[in-house]
mmCIF file of C-alpha atoms in Angstrom:
data_model
loop_
_atom_site.group_PDB
_atom_site.id
_atom_site.type_symbol
_atom_site.label_atom_id
_atom_site.label_comp_id
_atom_site.label_asym_id
_atom_site.label_seq_id
_atom_site.Cartn_x
_atom_site.Cartn_y
_atom_site.Cartn_z
ATOM 1 C CA MET Z 1 -49.343 11.227 -63.377
ATOM 2 C CA PRO Z 2 -46.473 8.950 -64.354
ATOM 3 C CA ARG Z 3 -44.090 11.909 -64.071
ATOM 4 C CA ILE Z 4 -45.486 12.793 -60.642
ATOM 5 C CA GLY Z 5 -45.125 9.179 -59.595
ATOM 6 C CA ILE Z 6 -41.503 9.120 -60.691
ATOM 7 C CA ARG Z 7 -40.840 12.357 -58.806
ATOM 8 C CA LEU Z 8 -42.397 10.907 -55.665
ATOM 9 C CA ILE Z 9 -40.254 7.815 -55.943
ATOM 10 C CA ILE Z 10 -37.107 9.940 -56.366
ATOM 11 C CA VAL Z 11 -38.064 12.111 -53.384
ATOM 12 C CA ALA Z 12 -38.713 8.997 -51.291
ATOM 13 C CA GLN Z 13 -35.362 7.540 -52.286
ATOM 14 C CA CYS Z 14 -33.589 10.776 -51.370
ATOM 15 C CA MET Z 15 -35.314 10.879 -47.997
ATOM 16 C CA ALA Z 16 -34.353 7.264 -47.332
ATOM 17 C CA ALA Z 17 -30.744 7.986 -48.272
ATOM 18 C CA ALA Z 18 -30.727 10.997 -45.949
ATOM 19 C CA LEU Z 19 -32.074 8.885 -43.095
ATOM 20 C CA LEU Z 20 -29.359 6.317 -43.698
ATOM 21 C CA VAL Z 21 -26.727 9.051 -43.503
ATOM 22 C CA LEU Z 22 -28.237 10.330 -40.261
ATOM 23 C CA ASP Z 23 -28.312 6.821 -38.835
ATOM 24 C CA ALA Z 24 -24.682 6.302 -39.801
ATOM 25 C CA SER Z 25 -23.721 9.614 -38.202
ATOM 26 C CA ALA Z 26 -25.566 8.705 -35.027
ATOM 27 C CA ALA Z 27 -23.832 5.336 -34.943
ATOM 28 C CA GLY Z 28 -20.449 6.959 -35.456
ATOM 29 C CA ALA Z 29 -21.064 9.481 -32.670
ATOM 30 C CA ALA Z 30 -21.155 6.851 -29.923
ATOM 31 C CA LYS Z 31 -21.220 8.015 -26.317
ATOM 32 C CA ILE Z 32 -20.300 6.240 -23.109
ATOM 33 C CA LYS Z 33 -19.945 7.163 -19.448
ATOM 34 C CA MET Z 34 -16.741 6.514 -17.529
ATOM 35 C CA VAL Z 35 -16.442 6.721 -13.753
ATOM 36 C CA PHE Z 36 -13.227 7.759 -11.983
ATOM 37 C CA PRO Z 37 -12.506 7.326 -8.235
ATOM 38 C CA GLY Z 38 -11.395 10.936 -7.841
ATOM 39 C CA PRO Z 39 -10.562 14.109 -9.762
ATOM 40 C CA VAL Z 40 -8.202 14.283 -12.734
ATOM 41 C CA THR Z 41 -4.698 13.093 -11.921
ATOM 42 C CA THR Z 42 -1.792 11.251 -13.518
ATOM 43 C CA PHE Z 43 -3.548 7.876 -13.878
ATOM 44 C CA SER Z 44 -5.708 9.334 -16.651
ATOM 45 C CA LEU Z 45 -2.838 11.033 -18.503
ATOM 46 C CA PRO Z 46 -2.836 8.574 -21.465
ATOM 47 C CA TYR Z 47 -6.544 9.370 -21.896
ATOM 48 C CA LEU Z 48 -5.913 13.129 -21.719
ATOM 49 C CA VAL Z 49 -3.150 12.783 -24.301
ATOM 50 C CA ALA Z 50 -5.491 10.890 -26.645
ATOM 51 C CA GLN Z 51 -8.161 13.564 -26.340
ATOM 52 C CA LYS Z 52 -5.637 16.314 -27.045
ATOM 53 C CA GLN Z 53 -4.192 14.451 -30.045
ATOM 54 C CA GLY Z 54 -7.630 13.758 -31.541
ATOM 55 C CA TRP Z 55 -7.440 9.967 -31.352
ATOM 56 C CA MET Z 56 -10.964 9.333 -29.996
ATOM 57 C CA GLU Z 57 -12.401 8.329 -33.414
ATOM 58 C CA GLY Z 58 -15.665 10.182 -32.786
ATOM 59 C CA LEU Z 59 -16.271 8.500 -29.435
ATOM 60 C CA GLU Z 60 -17.714 10.869 -26.861
ATOM 61 C CA VAL Z 61 -16.932 10.055 -23.237
ATOM 62 C CA GLU Z 62 -18.763 11.597 -20.301
ATOM 63 C CA ASP Z 63 -16.504 11.586 -17.255
ATOM 64 C CA VAL Z 64 -18.091 10.907 -13.858
ATOM 65 C CA HIS Z 65 -15.944 11.650 -10.797
ATOM 66 C CA VAL Z 66 -16.732 10.154 -7.399
ATOM 67 C CA THR Z 67 -14.822 9.652 -4.149
ATOM 68 C CA GLY Z 68 -13.012 6.340 -3.804
ATOM 69 C CA ASP Z 69 -12.881 2.962 -5.535
ATOM 70 C CA ALA Z 70 -15.884 1.562 -3.669
ATOM 71 C CA ASN Z 71 -18.133 4.359 -4.904
ATOM 72 C CA ALA Z 72 -16.763 4.033 -8.431
ATOM 73 C CA MET Z 73 -17.592 0.320 -8.352
ATOM 74 C CA ARG Z 74 -21.134 1.049 -7.149
ATOM 75 C CA VAL Z 75 -21.671 3.439 -10.041
ATOM 76 C CA LEU Z 76 -20.409 0.839 -12.527
ATOM 77 C CA LEU Z 77 -22.454 -2.046 -11.115
ATOM 78 C CA SER Z 78 -25.603 0.084 -10.974
ATOM 79 C CA GLY Z 79 -25.353 0.715 -14.708
ATOM 80 C CA ASN Z 80 -24.754 4.448 -14.273
ATOM 81 C CA ALA Z 81 -21.400 4.093 -16.053
ATOM 82 C CA ASP Z 82 -20.234 1.822 -18.856
ATOM 83 C CA ILE Z 83 -16.603 1.580 -17.772
ATOM 84 C CA GLY Z 84 -14.762 2.452 -14.603
ATOM 85 C CA LEU Z 85 -11.178 3.150 -13.588
ATOM 86 C CA ILE Z 86 -10.960 1.273 -10.282
ATOM 87 C CA GLY Z 87 -8.218 0.089 -7.928
ATOM 88 C CA THR Z 88 -7.154 -3.532 -8.269
ATOM 89 C CA LEU Z 89 -8.026 -4.617 -4.714
ATOM 90 C CA ASN Z 90 -11.595 -3.372 -5.001
ATOM 91 C CA VAL Z 91 -11.951 -5.164 -8.341
ATOM 92 C CA LEU Z 92 -10.666 -8.449 -6.890
ATOM 93 C CA ALA Z 93 -12.892 -8.167 -3.822
ATOM 94 C CA SER Z 94 -15.953 -7.354 -5.942
ATOM 95 C CA ILE Z 95 -15.372 -10.360 -8.199
ATOM 96 C CA HIS Z 96 -15.045 -12.579 -5.133
ATOM 97 C CA ALA Z 97 -18.346 -11.158 -3.884
ATOM 98 C CA GLY Z 98 -20.026 -12.231 -7.126
ATOM 99 C CA ALA Z 99 -19.806 -9.146 -9.326
ATOM 100 C CA SER Z 100 -19.817 -10.059 -13.005
ATOM 101 C CA ILE Z 101 -17.076 -7.717 -14.181
ATOM 102 C CA ARG Z 102 -13.784 -7.948 -16.038
ATOM 103 C CA ALA Z 103 -10.746 -5.724 -16.461
ATOM 104 C CA VAL Z 104 -10.288 -4.898 -20.151
ATOM 105 C CA HIS Z 105 -7.149 -2.744 -20.055
ATOM 106 C CA SER Z 106 -5.193 -0.350 -17.861
ATOM 107 C CA TRP Z 107 -3.673 3.019 -18.607
ATOM 108 C CA GLN Z 108 -1.497 2.789 -15.486
ATOM 109 C CA PRO Z 109 -1.202 -0.823 -14.287
ATOM 110 C CA ILE Z 110 1.681 -0.179 -11.864
ATOM 111 C CA GLY Z 111 1.150 2.130 -8.905
ATOM 112 C CA ASP Z 112 3.134 5.258 -8.134
ATOM 113 C CA TYR Z 113 1.851 5.720 -4.590
ATOM 114 C CA SER Z 114 3.964 7.220 -1.834
ATOM 115 C CA LEU Z 115 3.217 6.962 1.871
ATOM 116 C CA VAL Z 116 3.774 10.395 3.398
ATOM 117 C CA LEU Z 117 3.875 11.645 6.971
ATOM 118 C CA ALA Z 118 3.384 15.237 8.095
ATOM 119 C CA THR Z 119 6.619 17.082 8.704
ATOM 120 C CA GLY Z 120 7.559 16.749 12.354
ATOM 121 C CA LYS Z 121 5.504 13.570 12.872
ATOM 122 C CA GLY Z 122 8.308 11.150 12.030
ATOM 123 C CA THR Z 123 10.692 9.988 9.336
ATOM 124 C CA LYS Z 124 10.483 6.175 9.404
ATOM 125 C CA LEU Z 125 7.893 3.435 9.050
ATOM 126 C CA ALA Z 126 7.764 2.704 12.780
ATOM 127 C CA ASP Z 127 6.494 6.268 13.287
ATOM 128 C CA LEU Z 128 3.212 5.302 11.585
ATOM 129 C CA ALA Z 129 1.991 3.592 14.759
ATOM 130 C CA GLY Z 130 -0.867 5.462 16.394
ATOM 131 C CA LYS Z 131 -1.285 7.901 13.508
ATOM 132 C CA THR Z 132 -4.463 9.091 11.783
ATOM 133 C CA PHE Z 133 -4.568 8.407 8.038
ATOM 134 C CA ALA Z 134 -6.498 10.347 5.416
ATOM 135 C CA SER Z 135 -8.281 7.859 3.146
ATOM 136 C CA SER Z 136 -10.471 7.934 0.062
ATOM 137 C CA GLY Z 137 -12.931 5.549 1.728
ATOM 138 C CA PRO Z 138 -13.320 1.914 2.825
ATOM 139 C CA GLY Z 139 -12.041 -0.610 0.284
ATOM 140 C CA GLY Z 140 -9.914 1.885 -1.629
ATOM 141 C CA LEU Z 141 -6.168 1.624 -2.105
ATOM 142 C CA PRO Z 142 -5.417 4.616 0.187
ATOM 143 C CA ASP Z 143 -7.254 2.737 2.933
ATOM 144 C CA GLN Z 144 -5.813 -0.712 2.299
ATOM 145 C CA LEU Z 145 -2.210 -0.159 1.245
ATOM 146 C CA PRO Z 146 -1.020 1.601 4.421
ATOM 147 C CA ARG Z 147 -2.388 -1.375 6.349
ATOM 148 C CA LEU Z 148 -0.478 -3.755 4.068
ATOM 149 C CA ILE Z 149 2.775 -1.884 4.652
ATOM 150 C CA MET Z 150 2.284 -1.870 8.422
ATOM 151 C CA ARG Z 151 1.533 -5.590 8.472
ATOM 152 C CA LYS Z 152 4.585 -6.273 6.320
ATOM 153 C CA HIS Z 153 6.822 -4.432 8.786
ATOM 154 C CA GLY Z 154 5.152 -5.720 11.950
ATOM 155 C CA ILE Z 155 3.625 -2.373 12.936
ATOM 156 C CA ASP Z 156 0.454 -2.496 15.035
ATOM 157 C CA GLU Z 157 -2.239 -1.202 12.713
ATOM 158 C CA SER Z 158 -4.923 -1.435 15.416
ATOM 159 C CA SER Z 159 -3.520 1.745 16.941
ATOM 160 C CA THR Z 160 -4.180 3.740 13.775
ATOM 161 C CA ARG Z 161 -7.317 5.519 12.647
ATOM 162 C CA PHE Z 162 -8.609 6.235 9.144
ATOM 163 C CA VAL Z 163 -10.771 9.208 8.151
ATOM 164 C CA GLN Z 164 -12.500 9.438 4.784
ATOM 165 C CA VAL Z 165 -11.426 12.589 2.987
ATOM 166 C CA GLY Z 166 -11.431 12.214 -0.794
ATOM 167 C CA GLY Z 167 -8.977 12.393 -3.676
ATOM 168 C CA HIS Z 168 -5.217 12.850 -3.662
ATOM 169 C CA ALA Z 169 -5.167 16.639 -3.267
ATOM 170 C CA ALA Z 170 -7.818 16.528 -0.554
ATOM 171 C CA ARG Z 171 -5.874 13.889 1.381
ATOM 172 C CA LEU Z 172 -2.668 15.902 1.237
ATOM 173 C CA GLN Z 173 -4.548 18.982 2.395
ATOM 174 C CA ALA Z 174 -5.975 17.010 5.322
ATOM 175 C CA VAL Z 175 -2.425 16.190 6.417
ATOM 176 C CA ILE Z 176 -1.205 19.750 5.935
ATOM 177 C CA GLY Z 177 -4.219 21.097 7.821
ATOM 178 C CA GLY Z 178 -3.746 18.740 10.765
ATOM 179 C CA ARG Z 179 -6.866 16.643 10.272
ATOM 180 C CA ALA Z 180 -4.657 13.622 9.607
ATOM 181 C CA ASP Z 181 -1.026 12.697 10.181
ATOM 182 C CA ALA Z 182 -0.340 10.532 7.145
ATOM 183 C CA THR Z 183 -1.774 9.448 3.836
ATOM 184 C CA LEU Z 184 -1.093 7.572 0.626
ATOM 185 C CA VAL Z 185 -0.967 9.760 -2.477
ATOM 186 C CA ASN Z 186 0.368 9.572 -6.002
ATOM 187 C CA THR Z 187 3.703 10.956 -7.120
ATOM 188 C CA VAL Z 188 2.437 14.342 -8.292
ATOM 189 C CA THR Z 189 0.759 14.995 -4.938
ATOM 190 C CA ALA Z 190 3.579 13.614 -2.792
ATOM 191 C CA LEU Z 191 6.250 15.667 -4.569
ATOM 192 C CA LYS Z 192 4.114 18.786 -4.220
ATOM 193 C CA GLY Z 193 3.949 18.267 -0.452
ATOM 194 C CA VAL Z 194 7.691 17.634 -0.257
ATOM 195 C CA GLN Z 195 8.407 20.728 -2.359
ATOM 196 C CA GLU Z 196 6.388 22.816 0.095
ATOM 197 C CA GLY Z 197 8.143 21.246 3.100
ATOM 198 C CA LYS Z 198 4.853 19.901 4.482
ATOM 199 C CA VAL Z 199 5.414 16.137 4.321
ATOM 200 C CA THR Z 200 8.121 13.495 4.325
ATOM 201 C CA VAL Z 201 7.983 10.451 2.046
ATOM 202 C CA ILE Z 202 8.183 7.386 4.295
ATOM 203 C CA ALA Z 203 7.840 4.673 1.641
ATOM 204 C CA ARG Z 204 7.188 4.152 -2.052
ATOM 205 C CA LEU Z 205 4.803 1.368 -2.961
ATOM 206 C CA SER Z 206 6.807 0.460 -6.060
ATOM 207 C CA ALA Z 207 9.669 -0.445 -3.707
ATOM 208 C CA GLU Z 208 7.568 -2.068 -0.963
ATOM 209 C CA PHE Z 209 5.493 -4.197 -3.339
ATOM 210 C CA PRO Z 210 7.135 -4.387 -6.799
ATOM 211 C CA GLY Z 211 4.581 -5.467 -9.383
ATOM 212 C CA LEU Z 212 1.573 -4.652 -7.217
ATOM 213 C CA GLY Z 213 -1.265 -3.618 -9.532
ATOM 214 C CA TYR Z 214 -2.664 -0.098 -9.369
ATOM 215 C CA VAL Z 215 -5.817 0.444 -11.434
ATOM 216 C CA TRP Z 216 -7.720 -1.398 -14.139
ATOM 217 C CA ASN Z 217 -10.409 -0.156 -16.488
ATOM 218 C CA VAL Z 218 -13.344 -2.414 -15.727
ATOM 219 C CA VAL Z 219 -16.655 -3.193 -17.430
ATOM 220 C CA ARG Z 220 -19.690 -5.334 -16.654
ATOM 221 C CA SER Z 221 -19.464 -8.704 -18.420
ATOM 222 C CA GLU Z 222 -22.892 -8.234 -19.989
ATOM 223 C CA ALA Z 223 -21.511 -5.286 -21.983
ATOM 224 C CA PHE Z 224 -19.429 -7.621 -24.157
ATOM 225 C CA ASN Z 225 -22.632 -8.630 -25.962
ATOM 226 C CA LYS Z 226 -23.424 -5.041 -26.982
ATOM 227 C CA PRO Z 227 -21.557 -4.200 -30.212
ATOM 228 C CA GLU Z 228 -21.677 -0.436 -29.676
ATOM 229 C CA LEU Z 229 -20.081 -0.772 -26.247
ATOM 230 C CA ALA Z 230 -17.543 -3.316 -27.451
ATOM 231 C CA ASP Z 231 -16.475 -0.878 -30.176
ATOM 232 C CA ALA Z 232 -16.104 1.872 -27.576
ATOM 233 C CA PHE Z 233 -14.021 -0.363 -25.305
ATOM 234 C CA GLN Z 234 -11.730 -1.118 -28.239
ATOM 235 C CA ILE Z 235 -11.190 2.584 -28.879
ATOM 236 C CA MET Z 236 -10.491 3.202 -25.186
ATOM 237 C CA THR Z 237 -7.942 0.379 -25.221
ATOM 238 C CA ASP Z 238 -6.249 1.608 -28.392
ATOM 239 C CA ILE Z 239 -5.946 5.203 -27.218
ATOM 240 C CA GLY Z 240 -4.631 4.096 -23.818
ATOM 241 C CA ILE Z 241 -1.755 2.207 -25.442
ATOM 242 C CA LYS Z 242 -0.990 5.020 -27.879
ATOM 243 C CA GLY Z 243 -1.206 7.619 -25.105
ATOM 244 C CA SER Z 244 1.095 5.616 -22.823
ATOM 245 C CA ARG Z 245 3.727 5.332 -25.537
ATOM 246 C CA PHE Z 246 3.408 9.031 -26.323
ATOM 247 C CA ILE Z 247 4.144 9.914 -22.669
ATOM 248 C CA LEU Z 248 7.387 7.927 -22.732
ATOM 249 C CA ALA Z 249 8.483 9.466 -26.010
ATOM 250 C CA ASN Z 250 7.338 13.031 -25.253
ATOM 251 C CA PRO Z 251 7.363 13.565 -21.459
ATOM 252 C CA ASP Z 252 7.451 17.360 -21.580
ATOM 253 C CA GLU Z 253 4.603 17.585 -24.084
ATOM 254 C CA ALA Z 254 2.592 15.117 -21.999
ATOM 255 C CA ALA Z 255 3.267 17.257 -18.919
ATOM 256 C CA ALA Z 256 1.960 20.301 -20.788
ATOM 257 C CA ILE Z 257 -1.251 18.412 -21.573
ATOM 258 C CA LEU Z 258 -1.615 17.513 -17.895
ATOM 259 C CA HIS Z 259 -0.935 21.144 -16.972
ATOM 260 C CA GLU Z 260 -4.014 22.182 -18.964
ATOM 261 C CA ARG Z 261 -6.140 20.138 -16.564
ATOM 262 C CA LEU Z 262 -4.087 20.950 -13.445
ATOM 263 C CA PRO Z 263 -3.209 24.636 -13.971
ATOM 264 C CA ASP Z 264 -2.505 25.211 -10.261
ATOM 265 C CA LEU Z 265 0.622 23.057 -10.595
ATOM 266 C CA ASP Z 266 3.671 24.632 -12.253
ATOM 267 C CA LEU Z 267 4.644 23.210 -15.639
ATOM 268 C CA PRO Z 268 8.327 22.628 -14.669
ATOM 269 C CA PHE Z 269 7.100 20.682 -11.644
ATOM 270 C CA LEU Z 270 4.773 18.539 -13.781
ATOM 271 C CA LYS Z 271 7.591 17.865 -16.228
ATOM 272 C CA ALA Z 272 9.643 16.493 -13.329
ATOM 273 C CA VAL Z 273 6.691 14.374 -12.193
ATOM 274 C CA VAL Z 274 6.112 12.827 -15.624
ATOM 275 C CA ARG Z 275 9.806 12.043 -16.030
ATOM 276 C CA ASP Z 276 9.779 10.451 -12.565
ATOM 277 C CA LEU Z 277 6.809 8.286 -13.553
ATOM 278 C CA ASN Z 278 8.481 7.314 -16.821
ATOM 279 C CA GLY Z 279 11.441 6.093 -14.813
ATOM 280 C CA GLU Z 280 9.168 3.754 -12.852
ATOM 281 C CA ASN Z 281 7.623 2.235 -16.023
ATOM 282 C CA VAL Z 282 4.077 2.644 -14.746
ATOM 283 C CA TRP Z 283 2.236 3.156 -18.054
ATOM 284 C CA GLY Z 284 0.146 0.600 -19.941
ATOM 285 C CA VAL Z 285 2.260 0.612 -23.089
ATOM 286 C CA ASN Z 286 1.088 -2.922 -23.916
ATOM 287 C CA GLY Z 287 -2.441 -2.652 -22.569
ATOM 288 C CA GLY Z 288 -1.718 -3.150 -18.870
ATOM 289 C CA LEU Z 289 -3.196 -6.638 -18.447
ATOM 290 C CA ASP Z 290 -0.102 -8.577 -17.391
ATOM 291 C CA PRO Z 291 -1.375 -11.750 -15.626
ATOM 292 C CA ALA Z 292 1.689 -11.651 -13.364
ATOM 293 C CA VAL Z 293 0.535 -8.317 -11.927
ATOM 294 C CA GLU Z 294 -2.931 -9.717 -11.193
ATOM 295 C CA GLU Z 295 -1.482 -12.857 -9.629
ATOM 296 C CA PHE Z 296 0.917 -10.887 -7.423
ATOM 297 C CA ALA Z 297 -1.819 -8.517 -6.249
ATOM 298 C CA ALA Z 298 -4.306 -11.333 -5.585
ATOM 299 C CA ASP Z 299 -1.792 -13.528 -3.769
ATOM 300 C CA LEU Z 300 -0.463 -10.691 -1.614
ATOM 301 C CA ASN Z 301 -3.931 -9.558 -0.573
ATOM 302 C CA MET Z 302 -4.912 -13.132 0.270
ATOM 303 C CA LYS Z 303 -1.822 -13.617 2.440
ATOM 304 C CA LEU Z 304 -2.534 -10.356 4.248
ATOM 305 C CA GLY Z 305 -6.156 -11.282 4.906
ATOM 306 C CA ASN Z 306 -7.861 -8.892 2.498
ATOM 307 C CA LEU Z 307 -9.099 -11.712 0.240
ATOM 308 C CA PRO Z 308 -10.160 -15.231 1.290
ATOM 309 C CA VAL Z 309 -8.897 -16.658 -2.013
ATOM 310 C CA ALA Z 310 -6.684 -15.405 -4.821
ATOM 311 C CA PRO Z 311 -8.750 -15.410 -8.031
ATOM 312 C CA PRO Z 312 -6.843 -16.564 -11.115
ATOM 313 C CA ALA Z 313 -6.092 -14.078 -13.853
ATOM 314 C CA LYS Z 314 -8.564 -15.746 -16.229
ATOM 315 C CA ASP Z 315 -11.415 -14.817 -13.871
ATOM 316 C CA VAL Z 316 -10.353 -11.172 -13.695
ATOM 317 C CA LEU Z 317 -8.806 -10.137 -17.020
ATOM 318 C CA GLU Z 318 -10.472 -10.043 -20.433
ATOM 319 C CA PRO Z 319 -7.653 -9.540 -22.976
ATOM 320 C CA ARG Z 320 -9.649 -9.510 -26.230
ATOM 321 C CA PHE Z 321 -9.393 -5.734 -26.705
ATOM 322 C CA VAL Z 322 -5.712 -5.582 -25.801
ATOM 323 C CA ASP Z 323 -4.953 -8.480 -28.152
ATOM 324 C CA ARG Z 324 -6.655 -6.674 -31.044
ATOM 325 C CA ALA Z 325 -4.882 -3.420 -30.247
ATOM 326 C CA LEU Z 326 -1.460 -5.072 -30.144
ATOM 327 C CA ALA Z 327 -2.180 -6.862 -33.412
ATOM 328 C CA LYS Z 328 -2.476 -3.389 -34.970
ATOM 329 C CA LEU Z 329 0.088 -1.435 -32.968
ATOM 330 C CA GLY Z 330 2.677 -4.119 -32.180
ATOM 331 C CA ARG Z 331 4.269 -4.750 -28.794
ATOM 332 C CA TYR Z 332 6.344 -2.031 -27.150
ATOM 333 C CA GLN Z 333 9.756 -3.032 -25.876
ATOM 334 C CA THR Z 334 10.437 -1.231 -22.610
ATOM 335 C CA LYS Z 335 14.012 -0.235 -21.867
#
């Protein structure tokens, strides 16, 4: 009996040890959901690079793709995603409306949008009057930024019309197909339209509004109190910084990684796109939470009537994850 008792104790100890290992494995294999306001495009390239390079540290991310910033925000606020990549204006407006959210980092804090007009419909900003714009939906950047440009240049925006279409490629196709006359799309989409002779670039947002924020990765404030989510947000911040720096150092390799997700676009074309983006310094090489970018975006939108007040950076940005990442990785000195 004593021997049997000892054996039972040993078996019990082994089972307990096995359970601890399983628990540890389960804890290490964390999983979160991330919502995007459209299909895969250049704003998620640092993330794609990190996945390809194996930098995710066991974190599993389920991507959820919806149409437009407003829908992405709804998914985040409803709890159906843990983190969301959302346009800055929608984030600022949601915070003003009482949403308890904070931006924790950005993979692409500076926008690379171009305002394009169908070939034959005009070549200058004044030609935007009376045109139909393809938009991603109310509250999104493709809906708001054309209005900002028209107001800046004294163009009557009341004569224009906006139709909800979808992501970048869908908006360009709407212009090519004649459903709309103009739209706001990112560099990869705009250059594709120009290459095909279908559109003319009327304005670049980086020139019209230097320092205007593009997208932030946003979480609900309540998530900060959940250690497993906080750990995941730290990983997402770290890999965004590492991925951004990788793109600058290895543009052609980064373009090849993007090509895997966008095989319909030629690799030489994507290499040109990535090099173009590198020249505009759009990537979040230091975490993408520059308070000056938030202040510029908030102040501009207030002056143009899109926000009643300009929220201060401290009410929008939560830098704890970026600060920890930079403590490990150091600051990147842009050229």
